[in-house]
Amino acid sequence: MGELEQKFLEAYNANADALFRFCFFKLSDRELARDFVQETFMKAWSNISKEVIDKDGCSEGYKEIENIRAFLYRIAGNLVIDEYRRRGIRKPTESLEDLHEQGFDPSEDETDSWVDKIDGQEAVKLIAKVPEPYGEAVFMRYVQSLTLEEIAELTGESENTISVRVHRGLIRLRKLFNHEHDEHNKHRLEGEGDTKMKTI
Amino acid sequence: MNEKNTENTIHGAMNGEDHGKHMTPRVKNVFKKANAVSLTPEEKHQGAQHLRNFMGANSAAGTKNNKTKQSSPYFSPLSAFLASVSLSLDKKVFVPVVAVLILILATGTTYAASEALPGDVLYPLKININEKVETFLAVRPEARAKIAAQHAATRLVEAEKLAERGKLDAETKASLEAEFSRQAKDAEDQTEELRAEGNTEAADSVSLEFEGSLNRHHNAIEILAGKTEASSTERQSLVNLKKAVQVKIDTYSKRRMEIENEDAATSNNSKDKKRVNETVRVLPRVSAGEIEISAKHDDENKGRPEGDAAATGSVIKLDAKTGDTEKAGIEGASSDTISGSVVVKKVLGI
């Protein structure tokens, strides 16, 4: 196996999980997210390994991808956008009710253990409920642990903009908790467990 | 992207970016949980495998630069020979000659493949054809269990050989470890099936042998990890691999204890008691497994290209390095014996 292949496999090992999480955040579908990760890497490889052929006659080596992570995120992001277009929706939405049915039961009390009851996938879906572009900013910053600088590079926005988005995203996420809590309580008080809940 | 990492980022953000007010424990907890979403090791392994195949099919090699080279010694002389034959013969003769050649080569290739290591061109052949055929041919449950155990042990031998040559990278280690765990589990299942069928003697013999073999590999890996020339990543890989082996050893020894206790508790029947006694007596089977594996290595070495013989030789030497001279003595004597347990019985005078 060549040096380039080896390096690329290392990049796979280092980034596959984060990209999978990103795709899951965008698609809320585990299997689809898996396929997207695979396709991202295949596209990336086609791109990287093709560079050499483009040089006419004499090779100058492969194109150096300076930041493979950013490169991969960009490909994955584009694939997701294509998928949204194909489906004709911006984002697959899951009603809050679905989450409640899955035992999702937020409440205001900080010591309450509802957070302990949701699993990682539900946590991701919860963050995905924060409207764009704030949800993504929060997700990239705190779940993917990217720096503001890195997110800025990915999105092409300034660091300042990203910082503001992260800030607003956090506020909205908190509001979301309270909102869900209020909605939930209201239903409990009214005893209307099966009426349609208002989505945000 | 582990928990600690998230934690650090969150704290850093709290200080530097002034989001502290909104970063309640609950919010933090959600981030932490979200961060745990990932591919399972199997999915990741499959993905890497898939990617490898894809890269093979869309290789960067074959372009003008010769950056990538085939790592296997088997491939190039073979194709060069074929090419020369095709040039020197006309079409009429060419077809039958090639047919015969292919037949010969196929046999030779499968044989050569049995010695291939991860990264070699023939390695997929070994995994997907040779071993699958062996599994397929093993009809009796006892044979199936043995084959599964043998394949699991082969994964460890491969890892050891690669480590010896300083070629065990994290990726290969992960896939070997996954395969090892899978096949060891398979062996476990087959053994339990054997036991369920009432063939406890065969089940005991297979599991004891496997446990011994695992112990031997555990030691070998430990020694390799302790080698000074190993790089830190390689050492880490080996330490992880050792842990995986340890897990299996624990499973087996725990199961063995259970069975021994069960037998001891339930049987008043003298025949059963005898079996328990035998099991207990033959317990230092660590050496039984070692002997058998070593004997196998010896046999394999006879018909093997020199390079590999040297590699396996060193694996065997590892046992000698532990300073257990008695073991080394037994090994010498056992090269021609088929079953390790027979030897142990001979040596122990059972």
Coordinates of C-alpha atoms in Angstrom, one line a residue:
Chain A
M1 CA 0.0 0.0 0.0
G2 CA 1.4 3.3 -1.0
E3 CA 2.2 6.2 1.3
L4 CA -0.7 8.2 0.1
E5 CA -3.2 5.4 0.7
Q6 CA -1.7 4.9 4.1
K7 CA -2.1 8.5 5.0
F8 CA -5.6 8.6 3.7
L9 CA -6.6 5.6 5.8
E10 CA -5.2 7.4 8.8
A11 CA -7.4 10.3 7.9
Y12 CA -10.3 8.0 7.8
N13 CA -9.6 6.6 11.2
A14 CA -9.1 10.0 12.7
N15 CA -12.2 11.7 11.1
A16 CA -14.8 9.0 10.3
D17 CA -16.6 9.3 13.7
A18 CA -16.8 13.1 13.7
L19 CA -18.0 13.1 10.1
F20 CA -20.6 10.5 10.9
R21 CA -21.8 12.6 13.8
F22 CA -22.0 15.6 11.5
C23 CA -24.0 13.7 8.9
F24 CA -26.3 12.3 11.6
F25 CA -26.8 15.8 12.9
K26 CA -27.8 16.9 9.4
L27 CA -29.9 13.9 8.4
S28 CA -31.2 12.3 11.7
D29 CA -30.8 8.9 10.0
R30 CA -28.1 6.6 11.2
E31 CA -27.9 4.4 8.1
L32 CA -28.0 7.3 5.7
A33 CA -25.3 9.0 7.7
R34 CA -23.1 6.0 7.4
D35 CA -23.5 6.0 3.6
F36 CA -22.7 9.6 3.5
V37 CA -19.5 9.2 5.4
Q38 CA -18.4 6.5 3.0
E39 CA -19.2 8.5 0.0
T40 CA -17.4 11.5 1.5
F41 CA -14.2 9.6 1.7
M42 CA -14.6 8.1 -1.7
K43 CA -15.1 11.5 -3.2
A44 CA -12.2 12.8 -1.3
W45 CA -10.0 10.0 -2.5
S46 CA -11.0 10.5 -6.1
N47 CA -10.2 14.1 -5.8
I48 CA -6.8 13.6 -4.1
S49 CA -5.6 10.8 -6.3
K50 CA -6.7 12.5 -9.5
E51 CA -4.6 15.5 -9.1
V52 CA -1.5 13.8 -10.4
I53 CA -3.0 12.8 -13.7
D54 CA -3.9 16.4 -14.5
K55 CA -0.3 17.5 -14.8
D56 CA 0.5 17.0 -18.5
G57 CA 3.2 14.4 -18.8
C58 CA 5.4 15.2 -15.9
S59 CA 4.0 14.7 -12.5
E60 CA 4.5 17.2 -9.7
G61 CA 3.2 14.9 -7.1
Y62 CA -0.2 14.9 -5.5
K63 CA -2.0 18.0 -4.5
E64 CA -1.3 18.8 -0.9
I65 CA -4.5 19.0 1.0
E66 CA -3.6 21.4 3.7
N67 CA -6.4 20.7 6.0
I68 CA -7.9 17.3 5.3
R69 CA -10.5 17.7 8.0
A70 CA -11.9 20.9 6.5
F71 CA -11.8 19.3 3.1
L72 CA -13.8 16.3 4.3
Y73 CA -16.4 18.5 6.1
R74 CA -16.9 20.5 2.9
I75 CA -17.5 17.4 0.8
A76 CA -19.9 16.0 3.4
G77 CA -21.7 19.3 3.7
N78 CA -22.2 19.4 -0.1
L79 CA -23.5 15.9 -0.2
V80 CA -26.0 16.8 2.5
I81 CA -27.1 19.9 0.6
D82 CA -27.6 17.7 -2.5
E83 CA -29.7 15.3 -0.4
Y84 CA -31.9 18.1 0.9
R85 CA -32.4 19.4 -2.7
R86 CA -33.3 15.9 -3.8
R87 CA -35.9 15.5 -1.1
G88 CA -37.1 19.0 -1.6
I89 CA -36.9 19.8 2.0
R90 CA -34.4 21.8 4.0
K91 CA -34.2 19.4 6.9
P92 CA -36.0 16.3 8.0
T93 CA -38.0 17.3 11.0
E94 CA -39.0 15.1 13.7
S95 CA -41.8 16.3 15.8
L96 CA -41.2 16.8 19.5
E97 CA -43.9 14.3 20.1
D98 CA -41.8 11.6 18.7
L99 CA -39.1 12.4 21.2
H100 CA -41.6 12.3 24.0
E101 CA -42.9 9.0 22.8
Q102 CA -39.3 7.7 23.0
G103 CA -39.3 8.6 26.7
F104 CA -37.9 12.1 26.2
D105 CA -39.1 14.0 29.2
P106 CA -37.4 17.4 29.8
S107 CA -38.2 19.3 32.9
E108 CA -37.0 22.6 34.4
D109 CA -35.4 21.2 37.5
E110 CA -31.6 21.2 37.0
T111 CA -31.2 18.2 39.2
D112 CA -33.7 16.2 37.3
S113 CA -32.3 13.3 35.4
W114 CA -34.2 13.6 32.1
V115 CA -30.9 14.3 30.4
D116 CA -29.6 11.0 31.7
K117 CA -32.5 9.3 30.0
I118 CA -31.9 10.5 26.5
D119 CA -29.2 8.8 24.5
G120 CA -26.5 10.3 22.3
Q121 CA -28.7 10.2 19.1
E122 CA -31.5 12.0 20.9
A123 CA -29.1 14.6 22.2
V124 CA -27.9 15.3 18.7
K125 CA -31.5 15.5 17.4
L126 CA -32.3 17.9 20.2
I127 CA -29.5 20.2 19.2
A128 CA -30.6 19.9 15.5
K129 CA -33.9 21.5 16.6
V130 CA -32.2 24.8 17.2
P131 CA -32.8 26.7 13.9
E132 CA -30.0 27.2 11.4
P133 CA -27.5 28.6 11.3
Y134 CA -27.4 28.7 15.1
G135 CA -27.8 25.0 15.7
E136 CA -25.0 24.1 13.5
A137 CA -22.7 26.6 15.0
V138 CA -23.4 25.2 18.5
F139 CA -23.0 21.7 17.2
M140 CA -19.7 22.3 15.5
R141 CA -18.3 24.3 18.5
Y142 CA -19.3 22.1 21.4
V143 CA -20.0 18.6 20.1
Q144 CA -17.4 18.5 17.4
S145 CA -15.0 20.6 19.5
L146 CA -13.9 22.7 16.6
T147 CA -12.4 26.1 17.3
L148 CA -14.1 29.3 16.1
E149 CA -11.3 29.7 13.6
E150 CA -11.9 26.3 12.2
I151 CA -15.7 26.8 11.9
A152 CA -15.1 30.1 10.2
E153 CA -12.8 28.5 7.7
L154 CA -15.4 25.8 7.0
T155 CA -18.3 28.2 6.5
G156 CA -16.5 31.0 5.0
E157 CA -17.8 33.4 7.6
S158 CA -15.8 35.6 9.9
E159 CA -14.9 34.4 13.4
N160 CA -17.0 37.1 14.8
T161 CA -20.1 36.0 13.0
I162 CA -19.5 32.4 14.2
S163 CA -19.0 33.6 17.8
V164 CA -22.3 35.4 17.7
R165 CA -24.1 32.4 16.1
V166 CA -22.7 30.1 18.8
H167 CA -23.9 32.5 21.5
R168 CA -27.4 32.8 20.1
G169 CA -27.5 29.1 19.5
L170 CA -26.8 28.4 23.1
I171 CA -29.5 30.8 24.2
R172 CA -31.9 29.1 21.9
L173 CA -30.9 25.7 23.1
R174 CA -31.7 26.7 26.7
K175 CA -35.0 28.2 25.6
L176 CA -35.7 25.0 23.8
F177 CA -35.4 23.1 27.1
N178 CA -37.7 25.4 28.9
H179 CA -40.1 25.4 26.0
E180 CA -40.2 21.7 25.9
H181 CA -40.7 21.6 29.6
D182 CA -43.6 24.1 29.5
E183 CA -45.2 22.3 26.6
H184 CA -44.8 19.1 28.4
N185 CA -46.2 20.4 31.7
K186 CA -49.2 22.0 29.9
H187 CA -50.1 18.7 28.4
R188 CA -49.7 17.0 31.7
L189 CA -52.0 19.5 33.4
E190 CA -54.6 19.4 30.7
G191 CA -54.4 15.7 30.6
E192 CA -54.2 15.7 26.8
G193 CA -51.3 13.4 26.2
D194 CA -52.4 12.6 22.7
T195 CA -53.2 16.1 21.3
K196 CA -50.8 17.4 18.7
M197 CA -48.0 19.5 20.1
K198 CA -46.9 22.7 18.6
T199 CA -43.5 22.4 17.0
I200 CA -41.1 25.2 17.2
Chain B
M1 CA -12.9 13.6 20.2
N2 CA -13.3 12.1 23.6
E3 CA -15.2 13.2 26.7
K4 CA -12.2 15.0 28.2
N5 CA -11.7 16.9 25.0
T6 CA -15.3 18.1 25.0
E7 CA -15.0 19.0 28.7
N8 CA -11.9 21.1 28.0
T9 CA -13.5 22.9 25.1
I10 CA -16.5 23.6 27.1
H11 CA -14.5 25.1 29.9
G12 CA -12.3 27.0 27.5
A13 CA -15.3 28.4 25.9
M14 CA -16.8 29.4 29.2
N15 CA -13.8 31.5 30.0
G16 CA -12.8 32.8 26.7
E17 CA -16.1 33.3 24.9
D18 CA -18.3 34.3 27.7
H19 CA -21.0 31.7 27.2
G20 CA -20.8 30.6 30.8
K21 CA -24.2 31.9 31.7
H22 CA -25.9 29.6 29.2
M23 CA -23.6 26.6 29.6
T24 CA -25.6 25.0 32.4
P25 CA -24.8 21.5 33.5
R26 CA -27.7 20.3 31.6
V27 CA -26.6 21.8 28.3
K28 CA -23.1 20.4 29.0
N29 CA -24.5 17.0 29.5
V30 CA -26.4 17.2 26.2
F31 CA -23.2 18.0 24.4
K32 CA -21.3 15.3 26.1
K33 CA -24.0 12.8 25.1
A34 CA -24.1 14.0 21.6
N35 CA -20.4 13.7 21.3
A36 CA -20.7 10.0 22.1
V37 CA -22.5 9.3 18.8
S38 CA -20.1 7.4 16.6
L39 CA -19.7 4.5 14.3
T40 CA -19.4 1.2 16.0
P41 CA -15.9 -0.4 15.7
E42 CA -17.3 -3.0 13.3
E43 CA -18.9 -0.2 11.1
K44 CA -15.6 1.6 11.1
H45 CA -13.7 -1.5 10.3
Q46 CA -16.0 -2.3 7.4
G47 CA -15.8 1.3 6.2
A48 CA -12.0 1.2 6.2
Q49 CA -12.1 -2.1 4.4
H50 CA -14.4 -0.8 1.8
L51 CA -12.3 2.3 1.4
R52 CA -9.2 0.2 1.0
N53 CA -10.9 -1.7 -1.8
F54 CA -12.1 1.5 -3.4
M55 CA -8.6 2.9 -3.2
G56 CA -7.2 -0.3 -4.7
A57 CA -9.6 0.0 -7.6
N58 CA -9.0 3.8 -8.1
S59 CA -5.4 3.7 -7.2
A60 CA -3.1 6.7 -7.4
A61 CA -0.5 4.2 -8.7
G62 CA -0.3 3.5 -12.4
T63 CA 0.2 7.2 -13.1
K64 CA 3.5 8.5 -14.2
N65 CA 5.1 8.7 -10.9
N66 CA 6.1 5.6 -9.1
K67 CA 5.3 6.6 -5.6
T68 CA 3.3 3.5 -4.8
K69 CA 4.8 0.1 -5.0
Q70 CA 3.3 -3.3 -4.5
S71 CA 4.5 -4.5 -1.2
S72 CA 4.1 -8.2 -1.9
P73 CA 7.0 -10.3 -3.2
Y74 CA 4.6 -12.7 -4.8
F75 CA 3.0 -10.5 -7.4
S76 CA 5.4 -9.0 -9.8
P77 CA 7.6 -12.0 -10.9
L78 CA 4.4 -13.8 -11.6
S79 CA 2.9 -11.3 -13.9
A80 CA 6.2 -10.6 -15.6
F81 CA 6.5 -14.3 -16.3
L82 CA 3.0 -14.4 -17.8
A83 CA 3.7 -11.4 -19.9
S84 CA 6.9 -13.0 -21.3
V85 CA 5.0 -16.2 -22.1
S86 CA 2.3 -14.4 -23.9
L87 CA 4.9 -12.6 -26.0
S88 CA 6.9 -15.6 -27.0
L89 CA 4.0 -17.9 -28.0
D90 CA 1.5 -17.7 -30.8
K91 CA -2.2 -17.8 -30.1
K92 CA -2.9 -21.5 -30.8
V93 CA -0.4 -22.7 -28.3
F94 CA -1.0 -19.8 -26.0
V95 CA -4.5 -20.7 -24.8
P96 CA -3.8 -24.3 -23.5
V97 CA -0.5 -23.3 -22.1
V98 CA -2.1 -20.5 -20.2
A99 CA -4.9 -22.8 -19.0
V100 CA -2.3 -25.2 -17.5
L101 CA -0.3 -22.3 -16.1
I102 CA -3.3 -20.9 -14.4
L103 CA -4.1 -24.2 -12.8
I104 CA -0.5 -24.5 -11.5
L105 CA -0.5 -20.9 -10.4
A106 CA -3.8 -21.2 -8.7
T107 CA -2.6 -24.0 -6.6
G108 CA 0.7 -22.3 -5.9
T109 CA -1.0 -19.0 -5.2
T110 CA -3.3 -20.5 -2.6
Y111 CA -0.4 -22.1 -1.0
A112 CA 1.6 -18.9 -1.1
A113 CA -1.4 -17.0 0.2
S114 CA -1.5 -19.1 3.3
E115 CA 1.6 -17.3 4.4
A116 CA 0.6 -13.8 3.4
L117 CA 0.3 -11.0 5.9
P118 CA -2.0 -8.0 6.0
G119 CA -0.9 -5.6 3.3
D120 CA 0.2 -8.4 0.9
V121 CA -1.6 -8.8 -2.4
L122 CA -2.4 -12.4 -1.5
Y123 CA -3.8 -11.7 2.0
P124 CA -7.4 -11.2 0.9
L125 CA -7.1 -14.6 -0.8
K126 CA -6.0 -16.1 2.4
I127 CA -8.9 -14.6 4.4
N128 CA -11.6 -15.0 1.8
I129 CA -10.7 -18.2 0.1
N130 CA -8.2 -20.4 2.0
E131 CA -9.8 -19.9 5.4
K132 CA -13.4 -20.0 4.2
V133 CA -12.6 -23.3 2.5
E134 CA -11.1 -24.6 5.6
T135 CA -14.2 -23.6 7.6
F136 CA -16.5 -25.1 4.9
L137 CA -14.6 -28.4 5.0
A138 CA -14.8 -28.7 8.7
V139 CA -18.1 -30.6 9.1
R140 CA -18.0 -32.0 12.6
P141 CA -18.7 -29.6 15.4
E142 CA -15.3 -30.4 17.0
A143 CA -13.5 -29.7 13.8
R144 CA -15.4 -26.4 13.4
A145 CA -14.5 -25.2 16.8
K146 CA -10.9 -26.2 16.3
I147 CA -10.7 -24.3 13.0
A148 CA -12.3 -21.2 14.4
A149 CA -9.8 -21.2 17.3
Q150 CA -6.9 -21.8 14.8
H151 CA -8.0 -18.9 12.7
A152 CA -8.2 -16.6 15.7
A153 CA -4.7 -17.7 16.7
T154 CA -3.5 -17.1 13.1
R155 CA -4.6 -13.4 13.4
L156 CA -2.4 -13.1 16.5
V157 CA 0.5 -14.8 14.7
E158 CA 0.1 -12.2 11.9
A159 CA 0.1 -9.3 14.3
E160 CA 3.2 -10.7 15.9
K161 CA 5.0 -11.2 12.6
L162 CA 4.1 -7.7 11.5
A163 CA 5.3 -6.2 14.8
E164 CA 8.5 -8.1 14.5
R165 CA 9.1 -6.4 11.2
G166 CA 8.0 -3.1 12.6
K167 CA 5.1 -3.0 10.2
L168 CA 2.1 -3.2 12.6
D169 CA 0.3 0.1 12.2
A170 CA -2.8 1.1 14.2
E171 CA -5.2 0.4 11.2
T172 CA -3.9 -3.2 10.7
K173 CA -3.9 -3.8 14.4
A174 CA -7.5 -2.7 14.7
S175 CA -8.7 -5.0 11.8
L176 CA -6.7 -7.9 13.1
E177 CA -8.0 -7.4 16.6
A178 CA -11.6 -7.2 15.3
E179 CA -11.1 -10.4 13.3
F180 CA -9.4 -12.1 16.2
S181 CA -12.3 -11.2 18.5
R182 CA -14.9 -12.4 16.0
Q183 CA -13.2 -15.7 15.4
A184 CA -12.5 -16.3 19.0
K185 CA -16.2 -15.7 19.7
D186 CA -17.0 -18.1 16.9
A187 CA -14.8 -20.7 18.5
E188 CA -16.5 -20.1 21.9
D189 CA -19.9 -20.6 20.3
Q190 CA -18.9 -23.8 18.6
T191 CA -17.4 -25.1 21.8
E192 CA -20.6 -24.3 23.7
E193 CA -22.6 -26.1 21.0
L194 CA -20.3 -29.1 21.4
R195 CA -20.9 -29.0 25.1
A196 CA -24.7 -28.7 24.6
E197 CA -24.5 -31.8 22.4
G198 CA -23.1 -33.7 25.3
N199 CA -19.6 -34.0 23.9
T200 CA -18.0 -32.4 26.9
E201 CA -14.7 -34.1 26.5
A202 CA -14.1 -32.7 23.0
A203 CA -15.3 -29.3 24.2
D204 CA -12.9 -29.4 27.1
S205 CA -10.0 -30.4 25.0
V206 CA -10.7 -27.7 22.4
S207 CA -11.2 -24.9 24.9
L208 CA -8.2 -25.9 27.0
E209 CA -6.0 -26.0 23.9
F210 CA -7.2 -22.6 22.8
E211 CA -6.8 -21.1 26.3
G212 CA -3.2 -22.3 26.3
S213 CA -2.6 -20.9 22.8
L214 CA -4.0 -17.6 24.0
N215 CA -1.8 -17.5 27.0
R216 CA 1.2 -18.2 24.8
H217 CA 0.3 -15.3 22.5
H218 CA -0.3 -13.1 25.4
N219 CA 3.3 -13.6 26.5
A220 CA 4.7 -13.2 23.1
I221 CA 2.8 -9.9 22.6
E222 CA 4.0 -8.7 26.0
I223 CA 7.6 -9.4 25.0
L224 CA 7.2 -7.7 21.6
A225 CA 5.7 -4.6 23.4
G226 CA 8.6 -4.5 25.7
K227 CA 11.1 -4.4 22.9
T228 CA 13.1 -1.2 23.0
E229 CA 13.1 -0.6 19.3
A230 CA 9.3 -0.6 19.0
S231 CA 7.8 2.8 18.4
S232 CA 5.4 4.2 20.9
T233 CA 2.4 3.9 18.7
E234 CA 3.3 0.3 17.9
R235 CA 3.8 -0.4 21.6
Q236 CA 0.4 1.1 22.3
S237 CA -1.2 -1.1 19.5
L238 CA 0.4 -4.2 21.1
V239 CA -0.7 -3.3 24.6
N240 CA -4.3 -2.9 23.3
L241 CA -4.0 -6.2 21.4
K242 CA -2.8 -7.8 24.6
K243 CA -5.8 -6.5 26.4
A244 CA -8.1 -8.1 23.8
V245 CA -6.4 -11.4 24.2
Q246 CA -6.6 -11.1 28.0
V247 CA -10.3 -10.6 27.7
K248 CA -10.7 -13.9 25.9
I249 CA -8.4 -15.7 28.3
D250 CA -10.5 -14.5 31.2
T251 CA -13.7 -15.7 29.4
Y252 CA -12.2 -19.1 29.0
S253 CA -10.7 -19.5 32.4
K254 CA -14.0 -18.2 34.0
R255 CA -16.0 -20.7 31.9
R256 CA -13.5 -23.5 32.9
M257 CA -13.9 -22.7 36.6
E258 CA -17.7 -22.8 36.2
I259 CA -17.6 -26.1 34.6
E260 CA -15.2 -27.5 37.1
N261 CA -17.3 -26.2 40.0
E262 CA -20.5 -27.5 38.4
D263 CA -18.9 -30.9 37.8
A264 CA -17.5 -31.0 41.3
A265 CA -20.9 -30.0 42.8
T266 CA -23.2 -32.2 40.8
S267 CA -21.5 -35.4 40.1
N268 CA -21.4 -38.3 42.6
N269 CA -20.7 -40.5 39.8
S270 CA -17.2 -41.7 39.7
K271 CA -16.7 -41.4 36.0
D272 CA -17.4 -37.7 36.2
K273 CA -15.1 -37.3 39.1
K274 CA -12.4 -38.9 37.1
R275 CA -13.0 -36.4 34.3
V276 CA -12.7 -33.5 36.8
N277 CA -9.6 -34.9 38.2
E278 CA -8.1 -35.2 34.8
T279 CA -9.0 -31.7 33.9
V280 CA -7.4 -30.4 37.0
R281 CA -4.3 -32.4 36.5
V282 CA -3.8 -31.3 33.0
L283 CA -4.4 -27.7 33.9
P284 CA -0.9 -26.5 33.3
R285 CA -2.1 -26.6 29.8
V286 CA -0.6 -23.3 29.0
S287 CA 2.3 -25.4 27.9
A288 CA 0.1 -27.8 26.0
G289 CA -1.1 -25.0 23.7
E290 CA 2.3 -23.6 23.4
I291 CA 3.8 -26.9 22.4
E292 CA 1.2 -27.5 19.8
I293 CA 1.4 -24.1 18.3
S294 CA 5.2 -24.3 18.2
A295 CA 5.1 -27.7 16.7
K296 CA 2.8 -26.2 14.0
H297 CA 5.3 -23.5 13.4
D298 CA 8.0 -26.0 12.9
D299 CA 5.9 -27.9 10.4
E300 CA 5.0 -24.8 8.5
N301 CA 8.6 -23.8 8.4
K302 CA 9.6 -26.8 6.5
G303 CA 8.0 -25.8 3.3
R304 CA 8.3 -22.1 3.6
P305 CA 10.3 -19.4 1.8
E306 CA 13.3 -18.5 3.9
G307 CA 12.2 -15.0 4.9
D308 CA 9.1 -16.3 6.6
A309 CA 10.9 -19.1 8.3
A310 CA 13.1 -16.5 10.0
A311 CA 10.1 -14.6 11.1
T312 CA 8.4 -17.6 12.6
G313 CA 11.6 -18.8 14.1
S314 CA 11.8 -15.6 16.1
V315 CA 8.3 -16.1 17.4
I316 CA 9.2 -19.5 18.6
K317 CA 12.4 -18.1 20.1
L318 CA 10.2 -15.8 22.2
D319 CA 9.2 -18.8 24.3
A320 CA 12.8 -19.7 24.9
K321 CA 13.4 -16.1 26.0
T322 CA 11.0 -16.4 28.9
G323 CA 13.7 -18.6 30.4
D324 CA 11.5 -21.6 30.7
T325 CA 14.0 -24.2 29.7
E326 CA 11.7 -27.1 30.4
K327 CA 9.2 -25.8 27.9
A328 CA 12.0 -25.3 25.3
G329 CA 13.0 -28.9 25.9
I330 CA 9.5 -30.2 25.3
E331 CA 9.2 -28.1 22.2
G332 CA 12.2 -29.8 20.7
A333 CA 10.8 -33.2 21.4
S334 CA 7.3 -32.4 20.1
S335 CA 7.9 -31.3 16.6
D336 CA 6.6 -34.5 15.1
T337 CA 3.7 -35.1 17.4
I338 CA 0.3 -34.3 16.2
S339 CA -1.4 -33.4 19.4
G340 CA 0.1 -31.2 22.1
S341 CA -2.0 -32.8 24.8
V342 CA -0.6 -36.2 23.9
V343 CA 2.8 -34.8 24.6
V344 CA 1.8 -33.3 27.8
K345 CA 0.4 -36.6 29.0
K346 CA 3.7 -38.3 27.9
V347 CA 5.8 -35.7 29.7
L348 CA 3.7 -35.6 32.8
G349 CA 3.5 -39.4 32.8
I350 CA -0.2 -39.5 32.6

